[in-house]
PDB file of C-alpha atoms and ligand atoms in Angstrom:
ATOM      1  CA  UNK A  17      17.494  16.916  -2.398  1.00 92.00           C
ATOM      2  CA  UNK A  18      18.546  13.758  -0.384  1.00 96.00           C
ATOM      3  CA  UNK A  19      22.164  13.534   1.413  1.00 97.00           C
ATOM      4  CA  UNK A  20      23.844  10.636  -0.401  1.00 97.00           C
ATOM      5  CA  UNK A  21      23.063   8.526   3.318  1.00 98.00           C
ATOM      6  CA  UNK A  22      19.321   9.395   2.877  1.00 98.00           C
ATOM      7  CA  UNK A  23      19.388   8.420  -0.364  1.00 98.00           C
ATOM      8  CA  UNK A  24      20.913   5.138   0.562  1.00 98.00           C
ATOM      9  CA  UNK A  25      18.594   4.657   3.132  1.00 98.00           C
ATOM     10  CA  UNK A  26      15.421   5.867   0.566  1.00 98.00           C
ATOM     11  CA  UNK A  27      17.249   2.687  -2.032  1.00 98.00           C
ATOM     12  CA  UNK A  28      17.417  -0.078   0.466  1.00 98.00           C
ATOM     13  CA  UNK A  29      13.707   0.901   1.195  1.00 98.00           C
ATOM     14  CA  UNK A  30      12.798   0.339  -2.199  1.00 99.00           C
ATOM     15  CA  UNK A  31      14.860  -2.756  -2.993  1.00 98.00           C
ATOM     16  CA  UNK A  32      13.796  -4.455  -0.513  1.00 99.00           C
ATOM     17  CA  UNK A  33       9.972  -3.891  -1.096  1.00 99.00           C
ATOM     18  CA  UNK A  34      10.335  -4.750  -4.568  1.00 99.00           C
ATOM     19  CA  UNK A  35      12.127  -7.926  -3.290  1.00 98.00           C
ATOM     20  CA  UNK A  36       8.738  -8.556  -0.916  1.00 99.00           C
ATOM     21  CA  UNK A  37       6.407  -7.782  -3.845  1.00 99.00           C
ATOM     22  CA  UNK A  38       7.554 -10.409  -5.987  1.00 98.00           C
ATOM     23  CA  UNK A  39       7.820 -13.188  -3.289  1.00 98.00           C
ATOM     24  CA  UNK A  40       4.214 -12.320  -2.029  1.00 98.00           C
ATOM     25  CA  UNK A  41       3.150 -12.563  -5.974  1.00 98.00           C
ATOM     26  CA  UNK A  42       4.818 -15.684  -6.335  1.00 98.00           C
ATOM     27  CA  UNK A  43       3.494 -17.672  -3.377  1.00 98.00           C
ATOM     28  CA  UNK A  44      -0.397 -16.882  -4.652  1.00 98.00           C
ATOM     29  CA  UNK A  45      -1.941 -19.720  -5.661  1.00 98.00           C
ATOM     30  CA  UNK A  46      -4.753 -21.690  -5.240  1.00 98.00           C
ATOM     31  CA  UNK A  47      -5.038 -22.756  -1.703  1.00 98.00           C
ATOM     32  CA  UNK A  48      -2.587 -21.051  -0.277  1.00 98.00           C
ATOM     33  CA  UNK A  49      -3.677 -18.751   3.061  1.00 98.00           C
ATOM     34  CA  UNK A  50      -3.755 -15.246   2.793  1.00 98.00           C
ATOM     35  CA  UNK A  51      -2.296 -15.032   5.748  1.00 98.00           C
ATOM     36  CA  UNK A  52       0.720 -17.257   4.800  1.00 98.00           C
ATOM     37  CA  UNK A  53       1.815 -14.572   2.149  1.00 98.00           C
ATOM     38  CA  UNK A  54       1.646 -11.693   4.199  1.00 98.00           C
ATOM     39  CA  UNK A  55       3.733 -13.073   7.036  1.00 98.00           C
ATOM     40  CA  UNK A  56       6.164 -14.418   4.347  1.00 98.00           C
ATOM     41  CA  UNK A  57       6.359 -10.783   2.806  1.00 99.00           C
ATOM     42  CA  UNK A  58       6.510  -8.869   6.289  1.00 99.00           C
ATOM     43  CA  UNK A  59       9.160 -11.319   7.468  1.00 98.00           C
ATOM     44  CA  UNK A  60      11.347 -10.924   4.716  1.00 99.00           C
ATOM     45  CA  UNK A  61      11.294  -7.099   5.000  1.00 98.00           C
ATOM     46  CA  UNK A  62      12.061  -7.270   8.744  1.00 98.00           C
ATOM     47  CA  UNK A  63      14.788 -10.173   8.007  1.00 98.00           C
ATOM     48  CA  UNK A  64      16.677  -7.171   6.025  1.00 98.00           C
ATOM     49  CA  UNK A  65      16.781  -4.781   9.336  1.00 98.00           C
ATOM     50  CA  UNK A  66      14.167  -3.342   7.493  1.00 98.00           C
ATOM     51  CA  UNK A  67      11.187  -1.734   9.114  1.00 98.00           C
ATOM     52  CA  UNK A  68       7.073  -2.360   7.800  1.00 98.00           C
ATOM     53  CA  UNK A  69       5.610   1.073   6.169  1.00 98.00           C
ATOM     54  CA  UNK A  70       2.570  -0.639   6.775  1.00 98.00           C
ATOM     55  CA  UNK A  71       1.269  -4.253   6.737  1.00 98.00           C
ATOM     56  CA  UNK A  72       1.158  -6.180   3.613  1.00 99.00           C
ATOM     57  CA  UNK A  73      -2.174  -5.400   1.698  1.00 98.00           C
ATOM     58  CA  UNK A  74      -3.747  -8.607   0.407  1.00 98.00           C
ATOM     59  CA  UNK A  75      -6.883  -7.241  -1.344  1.00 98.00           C
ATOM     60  CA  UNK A  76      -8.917  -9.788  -3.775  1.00 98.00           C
ATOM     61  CA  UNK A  77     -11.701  -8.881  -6.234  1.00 98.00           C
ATOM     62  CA  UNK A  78     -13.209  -5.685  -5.868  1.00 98.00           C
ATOM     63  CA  UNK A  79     -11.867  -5.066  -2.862  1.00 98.00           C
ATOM     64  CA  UNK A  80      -9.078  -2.427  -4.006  1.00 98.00           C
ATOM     65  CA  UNK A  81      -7.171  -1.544  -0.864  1.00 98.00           C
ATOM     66  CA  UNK A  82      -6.847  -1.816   2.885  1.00 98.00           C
ATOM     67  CA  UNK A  83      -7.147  -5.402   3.769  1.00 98.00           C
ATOM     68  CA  UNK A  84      -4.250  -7.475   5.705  1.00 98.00           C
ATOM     69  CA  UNK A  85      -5.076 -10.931   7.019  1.00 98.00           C
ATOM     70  CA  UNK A  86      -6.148 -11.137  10.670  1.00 97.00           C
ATOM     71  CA  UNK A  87      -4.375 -13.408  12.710  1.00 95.00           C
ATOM     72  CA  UNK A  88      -7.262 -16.022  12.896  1.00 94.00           C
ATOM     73  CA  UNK A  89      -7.572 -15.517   8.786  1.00 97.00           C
ATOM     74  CA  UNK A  90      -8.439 -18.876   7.582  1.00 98.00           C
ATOM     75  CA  UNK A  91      -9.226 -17.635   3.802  1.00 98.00           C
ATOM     76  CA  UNK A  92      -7.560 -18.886   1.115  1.00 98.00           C
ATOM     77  CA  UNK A  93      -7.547 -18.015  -2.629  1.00 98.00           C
ATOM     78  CA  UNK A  94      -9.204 -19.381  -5.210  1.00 98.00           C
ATOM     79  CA  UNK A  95      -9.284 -19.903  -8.615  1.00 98.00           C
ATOM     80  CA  UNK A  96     -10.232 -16.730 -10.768  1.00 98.00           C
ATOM     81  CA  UNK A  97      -8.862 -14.591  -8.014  1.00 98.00           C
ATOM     82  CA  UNK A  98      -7.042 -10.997  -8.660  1.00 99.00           C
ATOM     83  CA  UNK A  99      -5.218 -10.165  -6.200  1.00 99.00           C
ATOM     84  CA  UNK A 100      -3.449  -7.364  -5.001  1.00 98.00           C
ATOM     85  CA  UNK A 101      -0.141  -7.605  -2.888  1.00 99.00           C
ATOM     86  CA  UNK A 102       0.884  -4.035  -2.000  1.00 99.00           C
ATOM     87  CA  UNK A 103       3.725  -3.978   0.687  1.00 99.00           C
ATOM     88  CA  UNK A 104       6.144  -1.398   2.427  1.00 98.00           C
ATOM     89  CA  UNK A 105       9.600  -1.061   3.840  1.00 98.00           C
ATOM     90  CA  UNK A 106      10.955   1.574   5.641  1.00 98.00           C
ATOM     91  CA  UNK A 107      14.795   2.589   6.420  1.00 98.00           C
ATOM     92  CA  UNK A 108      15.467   5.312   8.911  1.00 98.00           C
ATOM     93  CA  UNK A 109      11.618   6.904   7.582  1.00 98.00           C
ATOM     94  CA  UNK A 110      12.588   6.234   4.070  1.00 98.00           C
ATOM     95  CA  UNK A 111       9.658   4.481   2.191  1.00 98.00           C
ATOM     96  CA  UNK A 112       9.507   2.291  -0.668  1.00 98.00           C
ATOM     97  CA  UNK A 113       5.827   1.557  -1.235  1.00 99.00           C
ATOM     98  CA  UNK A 114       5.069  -0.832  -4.364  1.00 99.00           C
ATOM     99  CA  UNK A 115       1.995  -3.154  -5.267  1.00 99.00           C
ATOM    100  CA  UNK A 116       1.667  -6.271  -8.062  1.00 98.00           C
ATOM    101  CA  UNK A 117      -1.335  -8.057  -9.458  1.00 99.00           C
ATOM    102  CA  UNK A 118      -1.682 -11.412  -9.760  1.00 98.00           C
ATOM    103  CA  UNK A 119      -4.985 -13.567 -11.390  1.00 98.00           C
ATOM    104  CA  UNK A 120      -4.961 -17.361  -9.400  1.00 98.00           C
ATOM    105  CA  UNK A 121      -4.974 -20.113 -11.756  1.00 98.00           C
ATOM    106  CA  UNK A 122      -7.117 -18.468 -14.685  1.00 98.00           C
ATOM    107  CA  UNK A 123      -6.846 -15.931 -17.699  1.00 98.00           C
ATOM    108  CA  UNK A 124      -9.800 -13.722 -17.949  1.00 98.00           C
ATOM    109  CA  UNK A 125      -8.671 -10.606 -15.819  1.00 98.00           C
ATOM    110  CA  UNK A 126      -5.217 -10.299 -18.168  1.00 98.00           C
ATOM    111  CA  UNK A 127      -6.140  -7.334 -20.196  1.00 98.00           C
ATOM    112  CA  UNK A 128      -7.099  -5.952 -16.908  1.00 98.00           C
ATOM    113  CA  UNK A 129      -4.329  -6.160 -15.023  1.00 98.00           C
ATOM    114  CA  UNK A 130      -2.385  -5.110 -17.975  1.00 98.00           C
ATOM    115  CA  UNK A 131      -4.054  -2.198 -18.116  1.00 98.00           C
ATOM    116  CA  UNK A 132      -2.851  -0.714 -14.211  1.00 98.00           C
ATOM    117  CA  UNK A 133       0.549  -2.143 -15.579  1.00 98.00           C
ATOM    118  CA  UNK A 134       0.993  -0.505 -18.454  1.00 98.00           C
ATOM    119  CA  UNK A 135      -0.050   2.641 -16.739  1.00 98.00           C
ATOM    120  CA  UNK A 136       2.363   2.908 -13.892  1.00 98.00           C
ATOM    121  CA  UNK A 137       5.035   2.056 -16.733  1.00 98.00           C
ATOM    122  CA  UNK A 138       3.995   4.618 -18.900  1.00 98.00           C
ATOM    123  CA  UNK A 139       3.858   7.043 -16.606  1.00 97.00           C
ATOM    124  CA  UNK A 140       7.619   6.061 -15.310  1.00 97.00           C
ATOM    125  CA  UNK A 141       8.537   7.071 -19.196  1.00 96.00           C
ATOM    126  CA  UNK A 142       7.432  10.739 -18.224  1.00 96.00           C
ATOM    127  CA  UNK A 143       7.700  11.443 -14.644  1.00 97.00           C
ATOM    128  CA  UNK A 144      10.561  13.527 -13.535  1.00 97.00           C
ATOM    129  CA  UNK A 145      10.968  16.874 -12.169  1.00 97.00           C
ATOM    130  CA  UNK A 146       8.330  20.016 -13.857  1.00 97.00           C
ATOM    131  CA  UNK A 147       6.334  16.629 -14.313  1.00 97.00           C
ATOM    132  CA  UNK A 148       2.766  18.290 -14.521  1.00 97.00           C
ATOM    133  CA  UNK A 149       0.934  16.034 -11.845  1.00 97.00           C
ATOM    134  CA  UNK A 150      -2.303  16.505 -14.154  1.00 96.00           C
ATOM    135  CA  UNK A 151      -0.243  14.810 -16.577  1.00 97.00           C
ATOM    136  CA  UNK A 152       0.596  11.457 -14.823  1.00 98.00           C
ATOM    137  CA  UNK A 153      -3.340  11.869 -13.943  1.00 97.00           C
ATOM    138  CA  UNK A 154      -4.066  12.085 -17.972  1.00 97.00           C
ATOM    139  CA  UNK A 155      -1.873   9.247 -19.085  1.00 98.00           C
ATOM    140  CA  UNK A 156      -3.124   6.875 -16.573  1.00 98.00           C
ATOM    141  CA  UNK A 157      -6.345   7.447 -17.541  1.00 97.00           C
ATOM    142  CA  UNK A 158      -5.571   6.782 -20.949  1.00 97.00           C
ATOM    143  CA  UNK A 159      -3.884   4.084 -20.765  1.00 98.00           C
ATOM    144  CA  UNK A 160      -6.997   2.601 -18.980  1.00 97.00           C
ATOM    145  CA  UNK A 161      -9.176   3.676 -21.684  1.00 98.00           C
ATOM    146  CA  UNK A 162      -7.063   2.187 -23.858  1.00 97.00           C
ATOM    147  CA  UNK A 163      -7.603  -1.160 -22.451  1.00 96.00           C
ATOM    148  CA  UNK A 164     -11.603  -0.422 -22.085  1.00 98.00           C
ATOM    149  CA  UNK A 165     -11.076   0.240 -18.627  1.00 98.00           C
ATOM    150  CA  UNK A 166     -11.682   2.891 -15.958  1.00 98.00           C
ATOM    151  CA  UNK A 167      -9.226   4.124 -13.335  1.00 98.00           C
ATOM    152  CA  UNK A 168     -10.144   4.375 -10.081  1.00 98.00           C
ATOM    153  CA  UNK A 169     -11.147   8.273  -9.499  1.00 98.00           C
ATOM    154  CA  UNK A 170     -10.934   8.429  -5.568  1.00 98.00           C
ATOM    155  CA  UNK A 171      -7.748   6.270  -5.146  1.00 98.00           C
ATOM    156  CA  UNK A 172      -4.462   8.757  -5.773  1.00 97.00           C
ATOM    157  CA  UNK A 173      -0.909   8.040  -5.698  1.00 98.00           C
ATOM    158  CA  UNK A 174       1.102  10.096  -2.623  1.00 98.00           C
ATOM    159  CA  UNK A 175       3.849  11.873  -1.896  1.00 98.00           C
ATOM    160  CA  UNK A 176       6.130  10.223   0.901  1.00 98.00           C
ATOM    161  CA  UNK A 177       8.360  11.903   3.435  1.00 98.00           C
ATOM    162  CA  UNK A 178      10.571  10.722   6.232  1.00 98.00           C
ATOM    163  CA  UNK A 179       8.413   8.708   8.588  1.00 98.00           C
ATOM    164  CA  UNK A 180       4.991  10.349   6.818  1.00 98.00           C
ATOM    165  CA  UNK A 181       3.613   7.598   3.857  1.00 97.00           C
ATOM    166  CA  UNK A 182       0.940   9.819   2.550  1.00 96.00           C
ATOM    167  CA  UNK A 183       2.048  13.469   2.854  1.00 96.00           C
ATOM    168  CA  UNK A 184       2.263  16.666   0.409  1.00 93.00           C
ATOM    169  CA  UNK A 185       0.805  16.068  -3.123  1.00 95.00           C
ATOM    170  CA  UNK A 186      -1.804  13.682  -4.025  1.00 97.00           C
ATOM    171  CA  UNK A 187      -1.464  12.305  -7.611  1.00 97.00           C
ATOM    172  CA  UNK A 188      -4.567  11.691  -9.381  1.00 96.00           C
ATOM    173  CA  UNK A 189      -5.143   8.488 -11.439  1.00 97.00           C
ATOM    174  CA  UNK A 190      -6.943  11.143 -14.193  1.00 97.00           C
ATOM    175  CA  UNK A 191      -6.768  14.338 -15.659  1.00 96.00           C
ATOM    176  CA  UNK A 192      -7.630  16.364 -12.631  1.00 94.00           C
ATOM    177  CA  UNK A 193      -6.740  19.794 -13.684  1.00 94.00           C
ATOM    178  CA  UNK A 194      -3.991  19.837 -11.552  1.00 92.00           C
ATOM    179  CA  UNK A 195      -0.655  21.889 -12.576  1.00 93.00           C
ATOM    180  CA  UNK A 196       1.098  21.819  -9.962  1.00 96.00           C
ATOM    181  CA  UNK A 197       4.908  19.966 -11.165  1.00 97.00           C
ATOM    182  CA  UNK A 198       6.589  17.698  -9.379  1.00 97.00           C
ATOM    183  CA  UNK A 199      10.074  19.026  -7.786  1.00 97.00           C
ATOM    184  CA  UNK A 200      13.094  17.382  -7.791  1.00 96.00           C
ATOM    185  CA  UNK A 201      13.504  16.174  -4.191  1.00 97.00           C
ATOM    186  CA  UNK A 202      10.060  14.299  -3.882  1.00 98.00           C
ATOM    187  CA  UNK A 203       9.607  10.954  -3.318  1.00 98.00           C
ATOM    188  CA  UNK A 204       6.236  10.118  -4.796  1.00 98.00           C
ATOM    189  CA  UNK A 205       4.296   6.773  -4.962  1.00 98.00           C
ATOM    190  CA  UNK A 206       2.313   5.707  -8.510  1.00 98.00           C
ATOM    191  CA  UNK A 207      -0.390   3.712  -7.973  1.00 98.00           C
ATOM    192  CA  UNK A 208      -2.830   3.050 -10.962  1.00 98.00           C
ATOM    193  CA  UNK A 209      -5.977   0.892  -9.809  1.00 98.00           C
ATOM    194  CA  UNK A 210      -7.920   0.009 -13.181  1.00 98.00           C
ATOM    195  CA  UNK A 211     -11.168  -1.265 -12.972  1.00 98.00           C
ATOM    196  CA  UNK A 212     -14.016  -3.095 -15.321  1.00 98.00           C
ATOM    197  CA  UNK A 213     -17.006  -1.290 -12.210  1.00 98.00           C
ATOM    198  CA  UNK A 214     -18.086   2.251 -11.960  1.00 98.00           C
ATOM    199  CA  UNK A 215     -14.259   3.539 -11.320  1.00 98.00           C
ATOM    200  CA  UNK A 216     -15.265   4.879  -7.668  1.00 98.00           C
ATOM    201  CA  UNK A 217     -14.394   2.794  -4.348  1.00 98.00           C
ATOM    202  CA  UNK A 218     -16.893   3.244  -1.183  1.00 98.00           C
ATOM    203  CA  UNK A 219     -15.398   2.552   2.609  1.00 98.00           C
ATOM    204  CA  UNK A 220     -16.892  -1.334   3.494  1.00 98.00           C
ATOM    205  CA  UNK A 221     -15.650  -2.602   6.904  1.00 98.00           C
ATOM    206  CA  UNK A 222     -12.037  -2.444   8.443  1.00 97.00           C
ATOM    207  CA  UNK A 223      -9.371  -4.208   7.040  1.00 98.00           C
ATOM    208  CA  UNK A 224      -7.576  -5.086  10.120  1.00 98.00           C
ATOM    209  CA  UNK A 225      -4.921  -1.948   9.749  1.00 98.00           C
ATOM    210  CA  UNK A 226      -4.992   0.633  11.870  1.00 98.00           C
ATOM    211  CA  UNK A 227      -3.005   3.540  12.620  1.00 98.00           C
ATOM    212  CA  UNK A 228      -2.437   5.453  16.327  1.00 97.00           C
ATOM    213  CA  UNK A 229      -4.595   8.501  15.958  1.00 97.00           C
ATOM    214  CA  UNK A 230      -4.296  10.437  19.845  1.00 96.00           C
ATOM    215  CA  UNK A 231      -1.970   9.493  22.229  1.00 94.00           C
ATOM    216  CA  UNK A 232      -2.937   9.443  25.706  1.00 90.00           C
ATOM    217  CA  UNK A 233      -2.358   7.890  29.278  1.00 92.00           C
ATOM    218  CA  UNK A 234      -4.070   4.601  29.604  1.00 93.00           C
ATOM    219  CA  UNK A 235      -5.813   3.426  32.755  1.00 93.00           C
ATOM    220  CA  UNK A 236      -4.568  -0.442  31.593  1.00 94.00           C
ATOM    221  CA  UNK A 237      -0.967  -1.046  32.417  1.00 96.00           C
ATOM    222  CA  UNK A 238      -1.185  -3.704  30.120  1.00 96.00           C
ATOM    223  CA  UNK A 239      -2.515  -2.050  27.282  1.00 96.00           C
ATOM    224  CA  UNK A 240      -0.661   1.253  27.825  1.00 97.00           C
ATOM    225  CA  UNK A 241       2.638  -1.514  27.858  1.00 98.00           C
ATOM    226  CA  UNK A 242       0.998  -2.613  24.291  1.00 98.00           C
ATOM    227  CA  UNK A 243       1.081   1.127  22.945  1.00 98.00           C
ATOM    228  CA  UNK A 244       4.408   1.960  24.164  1.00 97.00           C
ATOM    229  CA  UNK A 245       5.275  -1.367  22.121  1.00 98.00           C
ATOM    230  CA  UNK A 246       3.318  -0.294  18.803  1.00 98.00           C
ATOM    231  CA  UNK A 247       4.743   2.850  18.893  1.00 97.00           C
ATOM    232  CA  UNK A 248       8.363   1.557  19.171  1.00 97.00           C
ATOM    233  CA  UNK A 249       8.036  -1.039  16.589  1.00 97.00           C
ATOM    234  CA  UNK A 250       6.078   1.063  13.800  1.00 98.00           C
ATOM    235  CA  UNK A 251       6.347   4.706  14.563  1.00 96.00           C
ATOM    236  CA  UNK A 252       3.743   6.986  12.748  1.00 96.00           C
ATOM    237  CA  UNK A 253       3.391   4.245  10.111  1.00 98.00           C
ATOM    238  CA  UNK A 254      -0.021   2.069  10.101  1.00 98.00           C
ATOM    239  CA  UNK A 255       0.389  -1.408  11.300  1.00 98.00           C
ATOM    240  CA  UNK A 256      -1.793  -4.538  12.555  1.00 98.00           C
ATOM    241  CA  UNK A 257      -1.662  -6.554  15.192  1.00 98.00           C
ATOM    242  CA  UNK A 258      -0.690  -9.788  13.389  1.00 98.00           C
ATOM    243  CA  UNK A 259       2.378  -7.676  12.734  1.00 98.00           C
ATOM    244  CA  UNK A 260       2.991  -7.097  16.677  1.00 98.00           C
ATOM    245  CA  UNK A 261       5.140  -9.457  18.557  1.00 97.00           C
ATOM    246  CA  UNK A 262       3.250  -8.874  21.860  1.00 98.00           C
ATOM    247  CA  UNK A 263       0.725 -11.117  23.549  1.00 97.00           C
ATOM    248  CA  UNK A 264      -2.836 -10.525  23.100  1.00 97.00           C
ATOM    249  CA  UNK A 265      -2.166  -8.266  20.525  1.00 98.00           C
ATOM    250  CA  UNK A 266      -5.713  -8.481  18.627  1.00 97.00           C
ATOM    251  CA  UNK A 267      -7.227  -7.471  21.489  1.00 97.00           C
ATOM    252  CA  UNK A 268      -4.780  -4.540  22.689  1.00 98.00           C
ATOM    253  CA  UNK A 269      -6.036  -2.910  19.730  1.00 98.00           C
ATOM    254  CA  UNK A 270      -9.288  -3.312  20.016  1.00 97.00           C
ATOM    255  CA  UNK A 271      -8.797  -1.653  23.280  1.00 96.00           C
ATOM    256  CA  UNK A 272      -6.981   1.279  22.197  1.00 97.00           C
ATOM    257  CA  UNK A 273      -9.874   1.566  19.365  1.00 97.00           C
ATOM    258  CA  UNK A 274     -12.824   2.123  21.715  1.00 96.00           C
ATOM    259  CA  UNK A 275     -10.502   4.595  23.634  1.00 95.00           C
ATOM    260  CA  UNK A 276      -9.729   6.438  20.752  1.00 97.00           C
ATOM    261  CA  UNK A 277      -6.142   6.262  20.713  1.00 98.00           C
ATOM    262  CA  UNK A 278      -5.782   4.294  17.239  1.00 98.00           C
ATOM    263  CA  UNK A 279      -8.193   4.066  14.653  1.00 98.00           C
ATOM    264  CA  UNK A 280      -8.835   1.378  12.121  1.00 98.00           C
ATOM    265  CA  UNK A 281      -8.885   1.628   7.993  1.00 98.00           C
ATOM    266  CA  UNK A 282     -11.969   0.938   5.981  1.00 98.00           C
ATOM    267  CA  UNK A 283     -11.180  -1.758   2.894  1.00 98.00           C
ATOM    268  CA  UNK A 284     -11.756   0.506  -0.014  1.00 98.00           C
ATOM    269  CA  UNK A 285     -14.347  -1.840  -2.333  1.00 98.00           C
ATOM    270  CA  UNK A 286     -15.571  -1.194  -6.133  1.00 98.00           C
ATOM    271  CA  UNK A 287     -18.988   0.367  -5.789  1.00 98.00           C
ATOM    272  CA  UNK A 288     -20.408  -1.813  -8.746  1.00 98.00           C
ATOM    273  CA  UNK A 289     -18.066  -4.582  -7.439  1.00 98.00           C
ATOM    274  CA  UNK A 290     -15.942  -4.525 -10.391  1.00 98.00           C
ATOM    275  CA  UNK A 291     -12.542  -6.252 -10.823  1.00 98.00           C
ATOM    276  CA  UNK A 292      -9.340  -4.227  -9.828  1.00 99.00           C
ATOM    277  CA  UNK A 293      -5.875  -4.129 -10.457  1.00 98.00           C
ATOM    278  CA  UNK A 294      -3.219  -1.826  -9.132  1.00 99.00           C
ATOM    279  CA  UNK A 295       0.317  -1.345  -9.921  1.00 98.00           C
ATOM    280  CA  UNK A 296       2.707   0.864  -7.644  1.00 98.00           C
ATOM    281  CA  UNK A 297       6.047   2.106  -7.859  1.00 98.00           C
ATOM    282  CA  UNK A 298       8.123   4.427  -5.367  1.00 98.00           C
ATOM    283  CA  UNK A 299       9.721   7.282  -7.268  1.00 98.00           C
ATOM    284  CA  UNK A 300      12.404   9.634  -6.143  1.00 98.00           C
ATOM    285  CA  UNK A 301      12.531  12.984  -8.644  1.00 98.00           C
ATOM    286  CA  UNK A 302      16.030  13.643  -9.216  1.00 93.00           C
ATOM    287  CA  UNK A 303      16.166  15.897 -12.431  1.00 91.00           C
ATOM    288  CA  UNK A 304      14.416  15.075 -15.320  1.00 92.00           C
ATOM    289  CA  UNK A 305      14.003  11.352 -15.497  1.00 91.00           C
ATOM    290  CA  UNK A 306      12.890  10.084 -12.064  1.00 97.00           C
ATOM    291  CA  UNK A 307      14.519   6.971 -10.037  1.00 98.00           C
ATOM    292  CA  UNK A 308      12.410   4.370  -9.868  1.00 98.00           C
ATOM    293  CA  UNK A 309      13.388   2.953  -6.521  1.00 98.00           C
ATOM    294  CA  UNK A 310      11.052  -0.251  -6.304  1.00 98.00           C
ATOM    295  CA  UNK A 311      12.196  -1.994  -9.221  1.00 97.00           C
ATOM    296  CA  UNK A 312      11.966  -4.636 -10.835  1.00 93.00           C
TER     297      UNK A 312
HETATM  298 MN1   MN B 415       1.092   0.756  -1.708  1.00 89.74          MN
HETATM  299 MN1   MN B 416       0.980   3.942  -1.954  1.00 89.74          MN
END
């Protein structure tokens, strides 16, 4: 279990990424800049003393997962959009990792994005320590069903330790077979990505998020400057450089790319480029009924 400071630390986490969420959801609209909402979301997370988990995800349309705006990110949404904001804070290594759903402007993707909704909700209802993690797997996938929907197979909630955002358990979004049971201790992020495609996601290009992968002596004294900076700032968490106060920072990690040192993050896309929502919450299992530390 969690000291009552980690615990504090582990809370302030997850308020304050809830807090993000729902001013990154509210800002998207037609015409606004991608990147506009992800700096307004990563620099109200820092303005708390908080640290970024990662960057703010801004995924649209099929793409699922793994995209933050580039620096030089001119796109803006439009109309008929569905977009994903999934952010992180971090306290001390304490995570709270939580994602939202919004459709720009229009009204045919509701049942859709009620669908990951009711999911994660449903599965709050149940989720708590002896938690069979088959189980969360089996209710999110009815709950999709429910909604004529399919959950995304190869994207799985996590379990999150100090300074480690996807460590331990994976949790399935369907009935996997799995019976293991959640302990009380965990922290565990719920993330149920519903889909009207085939309910699989294949790697397209990177997203702009990358994470450091070996760490070595650089030849550059510039670039190893960069690193020491990167690795300061966002410890073992992933990050981008539109995220990194340090000059030339795009191309820093481009650098430490070829040389092996960090490596970049596919954007996870809907193999029949379907819709897709996704829902997240951060949960800490304390006894029977879990804390849900992201809300509202
Ligand atoms: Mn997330
Ligand atoms: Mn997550």
């Amino acid at each position: 279990m969690l000291t009552a400071e980690e615990l504090s630390m582990l809370r302030k986490a997850g308020e304050t990424a809830a807090a993000a969420r729902s001013l990154g959801m509210d800002m998207v609209r037609e015409g606004v800049k991608l990147y506009d909402v992800a700096q307004e979301v990563e620099g109200y997370i820092r303005g708390k003393g908080c640290g970024l988990a990662f960057p703010c995800n801004i995924s649209v349309n099929e793409i699922a997962a793994h995209y933050t705006p580039s620096v030089n990110d001119k796109s803006v949404f439009e109309a008929g959009d569905v977009v994903k904001v999934d952010c992180g804070a971090e306290v001390g290594g304490f995570v709270g990792d939580t994602a939202g759903t919004v459709e720009v402007g229009t009204k045919r993707h509701t049942a859709l994005i009620e669908a990951s909704k009711r999911a994660r909700d449903t599965v709050a209802e149940i989720v708590g320590a002896g938690t069979p993690i088959c189980e969360i797997g089996r209710v999110v996938e009815m709950c999709m069903h429910q909604g004529g929907f399919k959950p995304i197979r190869n994207l799985c909630g996590h379990e999150i330790k100090p300074y480690n955002l996807h460590a331990g358990v994976s949790i399935p979004n369907y009935h996997n077979g799995d019976s293991d049971k959640l302990t009380s201790g965990m922290v565990v992020a719920i993330e149920p990505f519903a889909t009207n495609g085939e309910g699989i996601v294949l790697n397209g290009p990177l997203g702009n998020i990358v994470r450091i992968q070996r760490e070595r002596k650089l030849a550059d004294p510039k670039a190893q400057e960069f690193f020491d900076y990167a690795k300061g700032e966002f410890k073992t968490f992933p990050f981008c450089a539109r995220s990194c106060d340090f000059p030339d920072a795009e191309r820093h990690v481009r650098t430490l790319i070829r040389h092996g040192v960090l490596t970049g993050y596919p954007q996870f896309i809907e193999a029949r480029k379907g819709m897709v929502s996704q829902h997240e919450h951060t949960f800490y299992i304390a006894g029977e009924r879990a804390e849900v530390t992201t809300l509202p």
